[in-house]
Amino acid sequence: MPNDVIVRDSNGAQLNDGDSVTLIKDLKVKGTSETIKRGTSVKNIRLNGNPGEIECNTKQVKGLVLKTEFVKKA
């Protein structure tokens, strides 16, 4: 799928499908009692066409959508 949307992390680094990112803030997961801790590494992210969001899976939560302002490229 040709995609001209450039997705950037909190530091301005460009993110691509399959990249690994690290959380820069503790985040509560909406709809669950889970909190994903700062410093958690998330591998194999997917871009969803929205420049402010990425999709990923963690050990605790599958199908998670994270805002790019809370991640940095690992």
mmCIF file of N, CA and C in Angstrom:
data_model
loop_
_atom_site.group_PDB
_atom_site.id
_atom_site.type_symbol
_atom_site.label_atom_id
_atom_site.label_comp_id
_atom_site.label_asym_id
_atom_site.label_seq_id
_atom_site.Cartn_x
_atom_site.Cartn_y
_atom_site.Cartn_z
ATOM 1 N N MET A 1 0.847 -1.175 0.000
ATOM 2 C CA MET A 1 0.000 0.000 0.000
ATOM 3 C C MET A 1 0.888 1.232 0.000
ATOM 4 N N PRO A 2 0.922 2.007 -1.059
ATOM 5 C CA PRO A 2 1.734 3.212 -1.065
ATOM 6 C C PRO A 2 1.192 4.203 -0.046
ATOM 7 N N ASN A 3 2.076 4.718 0.762
ATOM 8 C CA ASN A 3 1.656 5.523 1.900
ATOM 9 C C ASN A 3 2.581 6.727 2.002
ATOM 10 N N ASP A 4 2.055 7.938 1.811
ATOM 11 C CA ASP A 4 2.902 9.117 1.897
ATOM 12 C C ASP A 4 2.813 9.788 3.261
ATOM 13 N N VAL A 5 2.170 9.126 4.222
ATOM 14 C CA VAL A 5 2.096 9.654 5.581
ATOM 15 C C VAL A 5 3.388 9.282 6.310
ATOM 16 N N ILE A 6 4.068 10.282 6.858
ATOM 17 C CA ILE A 6 5.297 10.024 7.613
ATOM 18 C C ILE A 6 4.945 10.030 9.097
ATOM 19 N N VAL A 7 5.236 8.918 9.765
ATOM 20 C CA VAL A 7 4.936 8.777 11.188
ATOM 21 C C VAL A 7 6.223 9.018 11.958
ATOM 22 N N ARG A 8 6.155 9.906 12.954
ATOM 23 C CA ARG A 8 7.353 10.242 13.738
ATOM 24 C C ARG A 8 7.104 9.974 15.219
ATOM 25 N N ASP A 9 8.193 9.601 15.936
ATOM 26 C CA ASP A 9 8.079 9.367 17.378
ATOM 27 C C ASP A 9 8.189 10.686 18.140
ATOM 28 N N SER A 10 8.274 10.621 19.465
ATOM 29 C CA SER A 10 8.313 11.825 20.286
ATOM 30 C C SER A 10 9.563 12.666 20.040
ATOM 31 N N ASN A 11 10.629 12.053 19.537
ATOM 32 C CA ASN A 11 11.864 12.784 19.262
ATOM 33 C C ASN A 11 11.985 13.216 17.806
ATOM 34 N N GLY A 12 11.006 12.885 16.986
ATOM 35 C CA GLY A 12 11.035 13.285 15.586
ATOM 36 C C GLY A 12 11.652 12.256 14.646
ATOM 37 N N ALA A 13 12.036 11.085 15.163
ATOM 38 C CA ALA A 13 12.600 10.033 14.307
ATOM 39 C C ALA A 13 11.468 9.360 13.531
ATOM 40 N N GLN A 14 11.712 9.043 12.275
ATOM 41 C CA GLN A 14 10.686 8.412 11.439
ATOM 42 C C GLN A 14 10.507 6.949 11.842
ATOM 43 N N LEU A 15 9.252 6.527 11.942
ATOM 44 C CA LEU A 15 8.917 5.141 12.281
ATOM 45 C C LEU A 15 8.432 4.415 11.041
ATOM 46 N N ASN A 16 8.790 3.141 10.930
ATOM 47 C CA ASN A 16 8.374 2.297 9.808
ATOM 48 C C ASN A 16 7.762 1.005 10.337
ATOM 49 N N ASP A 17 7.000 0.308 9.480
ATOM 50 C CA ASP A 17 6.459 -0.999 9.862
ATOM 51 C C ASP A 17 7.592 -1.905 10.321
ATOM 52 N N GLY A 18 7.381 -2.620 11.428
ATOM 53 C CA GLY A 18 8.368 -3.575 11.908
ATOM 54 C C GLY A 18 9.394 -2.995 12.860
ATOM 55 N N ASP A 19 9.383 -1.675 13.079
ATOM 56 C CA ASP A 19 10.335 -1.062 14.005
ATOM 57 C C ASP A 19 10.020 -1.477 15.442
ATOM 58 N N SER A 20 11.000 -1.264 16.317
ATOM 59 C CA SER A 20 10.799 -1.438 17.748
ATOM 60 C C SER A 20 10.779 -0.060 18.395
ATOM 61 N N VAL A 21 9.901 0.103 19.381
ATOM 62 C CA VAL A 21 9.810 1.372 20.095
ATOM 63 C C VAL A 21 9.817 1.111 21.592
ATOM 64 N N THR A 22 10.126 2.165 22.366
ATOM 65 C CA THR A 22 10.139 2.101 23.817
ATOM 66 C C THR A 22 9.185 3.160 24.355
ATOM 67 N N LEU A 23 8.382 2.811 25.361
ATOM 68 C CA LEU A 23 7.472 3.784 25.962
ATOM 69 C C LEU A 23 8.254 4.776 26.811
ATOM 70 N N ILE A 24 7.852 6.056 26.761
ATOM 71 C CA ILE A 24 8.525 7.081 27.554
ATOM 72 C C ILE A 24 7.672 7.519 28.739
ATOM 73 N N LYS A 25 6.527 6.856 28.946
ATOM 74 C CA LYS A 25 5.617 7.225 30.028
ATOM 75 C C LYS A 25 4.787 6.002 30.401
ATOM 76 N N ASP A 26 4.443 5.846 31.689
ATOM 77 C CA ASP A 26 3.504 4.794 32.091
ATOM 78 C C ASP A 26 2.142 5.103 31.469
ATOM 79 N N LEU A 27 1.536 4.103 30.852
ATOM 80 C CA LEU A 27 0.238 4.314 30.207
ATOM 81 C C LEU A 27 -0.784 3.321 30.729
ATOM 82 N N LYS A 28 -1.952 3.843 31.145
ATOM 83 C CA LYS A 28 -3.068 2.979 31.513
ATOM 84 C C LYS A 28 -3.766 2.571 30.228
ATOM 85 N N VAL A 29 -4.133 1.297 30.152
ATOM 86 C CA VAL A 29 -4.810 0.796 28.952
ATOM 87 C C VAL A 29 -6.305 0.924 29.163
ATOM 88 N N LYS A 30 -6.938 1.696 28.278
ATOM 89 C CA LYS A 30 -8.377 1.938 28.381
ATOM 90 C C LYS A 30 -9.145 0.630 28.297
ATOM 91 N N GLY A 31 -10.117 0.459 29.172
ATOM 92 C CA GLY A 31 -10.965 -0.728 29.123
ATOM 93 C C GLY A 31 -10.412 -1.918 29.886
ATOM 94 N N THR A 32 -9.208 -1.779 30.466
ATOM 95 C CA THR A 32 -8.631 -2.856 31.268
ATOM 96 C C THR A 32 -8.036 -2.259 32.534
ATOM 97 N N SER A 33 -7.559 -3.118 33.411
ATOM 98 C CA SER A 33 -6.891 -2.634 34.617
ATOM 99 C C SER A 33 -5.378 -2.624 34.427
ATOM 100 N N GLU A 34 -4.923 -2.885 33.201
ATOM 101 C CA GLU A 34 -3.485 -2.958 32.916
ATOM 102 C C GLU A 34 -2.848 -1.578 32.829
ATOM 103 N N THR A 35 -1.589 -1.489 33.280
ATOM 104 C CA THR A 35 -0.760 -0.319 33.065
ATOM 105 C C THR A 35 0.522 -0.805 32.416
ATOM 106 N N ILE A 36 0.880 -0.206 31.303
ATOM 107 C CA ILE A 36 2.131 -0.560 30.639
ATOM 108 C C ILE A 36 3.182 0.423 31.114
ATOM 109 N N LYS A 37 4.264 -0.107 31.669
ATOM 110 C CA LYS A 37 5.266 0.715 32.334
ATOM 111 C C LYS A 37 6.191 1.431 31.359
ATOM 112 N N ARG A 38 6.690 2.588 31.821
ATOM 113 C CA ARG A 38 7.700 3.342 31.076
ATOM 114 C C ARG A 38 8.916 2.447 30.868
ATOM 115 N N GLY A 39 9.515 2.504 29.685
ATOM 116 C CA GLY A 39 10.683 1.682 29.390
ATOM 117 C C GLY A 39 10.342 0.350 28.747
ATOM 118 N N THR A 40 9.044 0.021 28.658
ATOM 119 C CA THR A 40 8.636 -1.223 28.012
ATOM 120 C C THR A 40 8.979 -1.159 26.522
ATOM 121 N N SER A 41 9.631 -2.199 26.041
ATOM 122 C CA SER A 41 9.989 -2.262 24.627
ATOM 123 C C SER A 41 8.880 -2.975 23.865
ATOM 124 N N VAL A 42 8.470 -2.397 22.749
ATOM 125 C CA VAL A 42 7.428 -2.979 21.904
ATOM 126 C C VAL A 42 8.040 -3.233 20.539
ATOM 127 N N LYS A 43 8.000 -4.500 20.098
ATOM 128 C CA LYS A 43 8.620 -4.872 18.826
ATOM 129 C C LYS A 43 7.576 -5.011 17.735
ATOM 130 N N ASN A 44 8.032 -4.867 16.513
ATOM 131 C CA ASN A 44 7.216 -5.150 15.333
ATOM 132 C C ASN A 44 5.936 -4.318 15.276
ATOM 133 N N ILE A 45 6.083 -2.992 15.318
ATOM 134 C CA ILE A 45 4.915 -2.111 15.240
ATOM 135 C C ILE A 45 4.347 -2.106 13.821
ATOM 136 N N ARG A 46 3.086 -1.677 13.713
ATOM 137 C CA ARG A 46 2.437 -1.536 12.407
ATOM 138 C C ARG A 46 1.902 -0.116 12.287
ATOM 139 N N LEU A 47 2.095 0.482 11.126
ATOM 140 C CA LEU A 47 1.535 1.806 10.865
ATOM 141 C C LEU A 47 0.111 1.620 10.358
ATOM 142 N N ASN A 48 -0.797 2.510 10.781
ATOM 143 C CA ASN A 48 -2.193 2.345 10.384
ATOM 144 C C ASN A 48 -2.691 3.485 9.502
ATOM 145 N N GLY A 49 -1.787 4.289 8.950
ATOM 146 C CA GLY A 49 -2.192 5.373 8.067
ATOM 147 C C GLY A 49 -2.496 6.663 8.794
ATOM 148 N N ASN A 50 -2.559 6.631 10.108
ATOM 149 C CA ASN A 50 -2.773 7.829 10.912
ATOM 150 C C ASN A 50 -1.416 8.281 11.435
ATOM 151 N N PRO A 51 -0.989 9.520 11.149
ATOM 152 C CA PRO A 51 0.354 9.955 11.543
ATOM 153 C C PRO A 51 0.572 10.036 13.055
ATOM 154 N N GLY A 52 -0.485 10.018 13.857
ATOM 155 C CA GLY A 52 -0.329 10.128 15.305
ATOM 156 C C GLY A 52 -0.475 8.822 16.054
ATOM 157 N N GLU A 53 -0.629 7.697 15.331
ATOM 158 C CA GLU A 53 -0.882 6.418 16.000
ATOM 159 C C GLU A 53 -0.099 5.281 15.362
ATOM 160 N N ILE A 54 0.229 4.276 16.197
ATOM 161 C CA ILE A 54 0.795 3.017 15.708
ATOM 162 C C ILE A 54 0.022 1.878 16.357
ATOM 163 N N GLU A 55 0.032 0.724 15.722
ATOM 164 C CA GLU A 55 -0.605 -0.469 16.282
ATOM 165 C C GLU A 55 0.484 -1.435 16.701
ATOM 166 N N CYS A 56 0.250 -2.154 17.812
ATOM 167 C CA CYS A 56 1.252 -3.102 18.288
ATOM 168 C C CYS A 56 0.612 -4.108 19.232
ATOM 169 N N ASN A 57 1.394 -5.104 19.611
ATOM 170 C CA ASN A 57 0.994 -6.081 20.615
ATOM 171 C C ASN A 57 2.039 -6.060 21.722
ATOM 172 N N THR A 58 1.584 -6.171 22.967
ATOM 173 C CA THR A 58 2.500 -6.341 24.097
ATOM 174 C C THR A 58 2.171 -7.675 24.750
ATOM 175 N N LYS A 59 2.958 -8.055 25.741
ATOM 176 C CA LYS A 59 2.680 -9.308 26.453
ATOM 177 C C LYS A 59 1.318 -9.240 27.129
ATOM 178 N N GLN A 60 0.961 -8.068 27.657
ATOM 179 C CA GLN A 60 -0.295 -7.933 28.398
ATOM 180 C C GLN A 60 -1.500 -7.724 27.486
ATOM 181 N N VAL A 61 -1.328 -6.931 26.411
ATOM 182 C CA VAL A 61 -2.470 -6.503 25.599
ATOM 183 C C VAL A 61 -2.186 -6.744 24.118
ATOM 184 N N LYS A 62 -3.114 -7.398 23.444
ATOM 185 C CA LYS A 62 -2.998 -7.612 21.998
ATOM 186 C C LYS A 62 -3.843 -6.564 21.272
ATOM 187 N N GLY A 63 -3.386 -6.127 20.097
ATOM 188 C CA GLY A 63 -4.148 -5.168 19.305
ATOM 189 C C GLY A 63 -4.200 -3.790 19.917
ATOM 190 N N LEU A 64 -3.093 -3.345 20.475
ATOM 191 C CA LEU A 64 -3.018 -2.059 21.163
ATOM 192 C C LEU A 64 -2.712 -0.949 20.166
ATOM 193 N N VAL A 65 -3.355 0.202 20.326
ATOM 194 C CA VAL A 65 -3.038 1.384 19.516
ATOM 195 C C VAL A 65 -2.392 2.410 20.443
ATOM 196 N N LEU A 66 -1.165 2.823 20.104
ATOM 197 C CA LEU A 66 -0.431 3.791 20.918
ATOM 198 C C LEU A 66 -0.295 5.109 20.177
ATOM 199 N N LYS A 67 -0.369 6.206 20.909
ATOM 200 C CA LYS A 67 -0.087 7.511 20.321
ATOM 201 C C LYS A 67 1.426 7.655 20.217
ATOM 202 N N THR A 68 1.881 8.214 19.100
ATOM 203 C CA THR A 68 3.323 8.308 18.860
ATOM 204 C C THR A 68 4.007 9.293 19.798
ATOM 205 N N GLU A 69 3.259 10.180 20.452
ATOM 206 C CA GLU A 69 3.879 11.123 21.384
ATOM 207 C C GLU A 69 4.400 10.429 22.648
ATOM 208 N N PHE A 70 4.008 9.163 22.867
ATOM 209 C CA PHE A 70 4.437 8.437 24.060
ATOM 210 C C PHE A 70 5.489 7.389 23.782
ATOM 211 N N VAL A 71 6.035 7.344 22.557
ATOM 212 C CA VAL A 71 7.050 6.338 22.232
ATOM 213 C C VAL A 71 8.291 6.991 21.617
ATOM 214 N N LYS A 72 9.420 6.282 21.757
ATOM 215 C CA LYS A 72 10.630 6.693 21.055
ATOM 216 C C LYS A 72 11.194 5.464 20.362
ATOM 217 N N LYS A 73 11.858 5.677 19.247
ATOM 218 C CA LYS A 73 12.408 4.575 18.472
ATOM 219 C C LYS A 73 13.517 3.902 19.274
ATOM 220 N N ALA A 74 13.501 2.569 19.306
ATOM 221 C CA ALA A 74 14.488 1.841 20.096
ATOM 222 C C ALA A 74 15.766 1.642 19.285
#
